[in-house]
Backbone as numpy.savetxt, mean C-alpha at the origin, in Angstrom:
# Nx Ny Nz CAx CAy CAz Cx Cy Cz
0.57 4.85 -20.44 1.53 4.16 -19.62 0.90 2.88 -19.11
1.74 1.83 -19.08 1.18 0.52 -18.64 1.22 0.36 -17.18
0.23 -0.31 -16.65 0.21 -0.53 -15.16 1.19 -1.53 -14.81
1.88 -1.40 -13.73 2.84 -2.42 -13.17 2.16 -3.68 -13.00
2.71 -4.85 -13.28 2.02 -6.12 -13.00 1.89 -6.43 -11.56
2.74 -5.89 -10.70 2.68 -6.10 -9.24 1.96 -5.02 -8.50
1.24 -4.19 -9.23 0.62 -3.04 -8.52 -0.35 -3.36 -7.40
-0.90 -4.65 -7.42 -1.81 -5.00 -6.41 -1.30 -6.17 -5.59
-0.02 -6.12 -5.25 0.70 -7.06 -4.41 1.42 -6.34 -3.24
1.61 -7.02 -2.16 2.47 -6.47 -1.09 3.82 -6.25 -1.61
4.32 -5.08 -1.34 5.73 -4.71 -1.90 6.78 -5.43 -1.05
6.42 -5.91 0.06 7.45 -6.66 0.89 7.47 -8.10 0.61
6.33 -8.75 0.65 6.30 -10.29 0.59 5.67 -10.78 -0.73
5.00 -9.95 -1.49 4.47 -10.31 -2.73 3.01 -10.91 -2.62
2.46 -10.97 -1.44 1.07 -11.53 -1.29 0.06 -10.66 -2.09
-0.63 -11.28 -2.97 -1.61 -10.49 -3.80 -2.78 -9.97 -3.06
-3.14 -8.73 -3.51 -4.34 -8.05 -2.87 -5.48 -8.98 -3.20
-6.45 -9.13 -2.30 -7.62 -10.01 -2.29 -7.30 -11.39 -1.78
-5.95 -11.77 -1.50 -5.69 -12.98 -0.85 -6.34 -13.07 0.54
-6.66 -14.27 1.06 -7.36 -14.32 2.36 -6.53 -13.74 3.45
-5.17 -13.76 3.45 -4.41 -13.24 4.53 -4.08 -11.76 4.41
-4.55 -11.06 3.39 -4.32 -9.67 3.21 -5.09 -8.89 4.20
-4.58 -7.93 4.92 -5.27 -7.10 5.87 -6.02 -5.90 5.30
-7.25 -5.84 5.54 -8.11 -4.70 5.00 -8.45 -3.77 6.08
-8.71 -2.54 5.78 -9.11 -1.51 6.82 -10.40 -1.96 7.44
-10.32 -2.03 8.81 -11.51 -2.58 9.60 -11.83 -4.00 9.23
-10.98 -4.75 8.60 -11.25 -6.05 8.18 -12.25 -6.29 7.00
-12.57 -5.16 6.36 -13.55 -5.13 5.27 -12.89 -4.88 3.91
-13.00 -5.79 2.95 -12.49 -5.61 1.64 -12.93 -4.29 0.99
-14.20 -3.99 1.22 -14.77 -2.77 0.67 -14.01 -1.46 1.13
-13.37 -1.54 2.32 -12.64 -0.34 2.82 -11.21 -0.23 2.26
-10.77 -1.18 1.46 -9.45 -1.18 0.94 -8.32 -1.67 1.85
-7.09 -1.59 1.45 -5.98 -2.05 2.26 -5.81 -1.30 3.53
-5.35 -2.04 4.54 -5.07 -1.36 5.84 -3.78 -0.65 5.90
-2.83 -1.09 5.06 -1.46 -0.43 5.01 -1.00 -0.21 3.63
-0.33 1.02 3.48 0.29 1.31 2.22 1.29 2.39 2.43
2.11 2.67 1.41 3.08 3.62 1.46 3.17 4.27 0.09
4.05 5.26 -0.09 4.19 5.90 -1.39 4.78 4.89 -2.47
5.30 3.82 -2.01 5.84 2.82 -2.97 4.84 1.65 -3.31
3.77 1.56 -2.54 2.80 0.51 -2.89 2.12 -0.04 -1.67
1.36 -1.16 -1.83 0.62 -1.75 -0.72 1.39 -2.67 0.15
0.99 -2.82 1.35 1.60 -3.64 2.35 0.37 -4.50 2.88
0.67 -5.85 3.09 -0.37 -6.73 3.47 -0.66 -6.94 4.87
0.23 -6.51 5.78 0.16 -6.81 7.23 0.96 -5.91 8.07
0.71 -5.83 9.41 1.55 -5.09 10.26 3.01 -5.50 10.15
3.24 -6.72 10.08 4.62 -7.31 9.90 5.34 -6.74 8.73
4.68 -6.66 7.59 5.31 -6.16 6.34 5.38 -4.64 6.43
4.54 -3.99 7.16 4.58 -2.61 7.30 5.79 -2.21 8.15
6.01 -2.93 9.18 7.22 -2.66 10.00 8.45 -2.94 9.34
8.50 -4.08 8.56 9.75 -4.46 7.80 10.02 -3.37 6.81
9.08 -2.93 6.14 9.21 -1.84 5.11 9.75 -0.56 5.77
9.18 -0.17 6.96 9.62 0.97 7.62 11.13 0.80 8.03
11.45 -0.29 8.60 12.80 -0.56 8.98 13.78 -0.37 7.84
13.45 -0.97 6.70 14.13 -0.93 5.44 14.39 0.45 5.03
13.20 1.25 4.93 13.35 2.64 4.49 14.12 3.47 5.46
13.99 3.28 6.78 14.85 3.98 7.73 16.31 3.74 7.47
16.68 2.41 7.25 18.12 2.12 7.04 18.58 2.78 5.71
17.82 2.85 4.72 18.13 3.43 3.38 18.17 5.03 3.58
17.50 5.47 4.61 17.31 7.02 4.70 16.36 7.61 3.71
15.25 6.83 3.37 14.30 7.23 2.33 12.89 7.25 3.01
12.79 7.50 4.32 11.51 7.52 4.94 10.68 8.76 4.37
9.42 8.58 4.05 8.63 9.67 3.48 8.40 10.71 4.56
8.27 11.98 4.07 8.08 13.14 5.00 6.67 13.44 5.35
5.78 12.81 4.55 4.26 13.03 4.77 3.57 11.71 4.45
2.38 11.57 4.94 1.63 10.30 4.69 1.37 10.25 3.12
1.37 8.99 2.69 1.06 8.72 1.28 -0.41 8.80 1.02
-0.80 9.24 -0.13 -2.24 9.29 -0.40 -2.83 7.87 -0.52
-4.08 7.79 -0.29 -4.79 6.55 -0.46 -4.74 6.05 -1.83
-4.13 4.85 -2.06 -3.90 4.37 -3.40 -5.20 4.06 -4.19
-6.25 3.97 -3.47 -7.57 3.60 -4.15 -8.47 4.83 -4.25
-8.06 5.94 -3.78 -8.82 7.19 -4.01 -8.43 7.83 -5.29
-9.48 7.99 -6.17 -9.28 8.47 -7.47 -9.62 10.04 -7.48
-8.58 10.87 -7.93 -8.84 12.24 -7.99 -9.90 12.63 -9.02
-10.64 13.60 -8.77 -11.61 14.00 -9.85 -10.94 14.49 -11.11
-11.49 14.13 -12.30 -10.88 14.53 -13.52 -11.14 15.93 -13.83
-12.30 16.40 -13.51 -12.67 17.84 -13.83 -13.13 18.51 -12.56
-12.74 19.73 -12.41 -13.17 20.52 -11.26 -14.00 21.68 -11.81
-15.11 22.05 -11.11 -15.91 23.16 -11.53 -15.57 24.40 -10.74
C-alpha cells in the first residue's frame, strides 16, 4: 500500500511536520507531535480545537484516544 502524500501534514491547515511553527511534545522534535487524532496529525492547539469542533458537529468524535502515530508495533512477539 502506498503512503498518503499528506501523511506528515496537519490535517486541518496543511502545515508540514518539521515546519518551524509545528508544535512538538514538550517542544522537542525528538518527542514527536504534540497533537494527533485517529485521522492524522495536528500542528497546534488551534487546529486541535478546530478539528474537535468539526468532528463534534459531524457526530464522529472518537470513543477512545488515538494511538501514537510514531509508535511502531513490534513485528514479532515471543
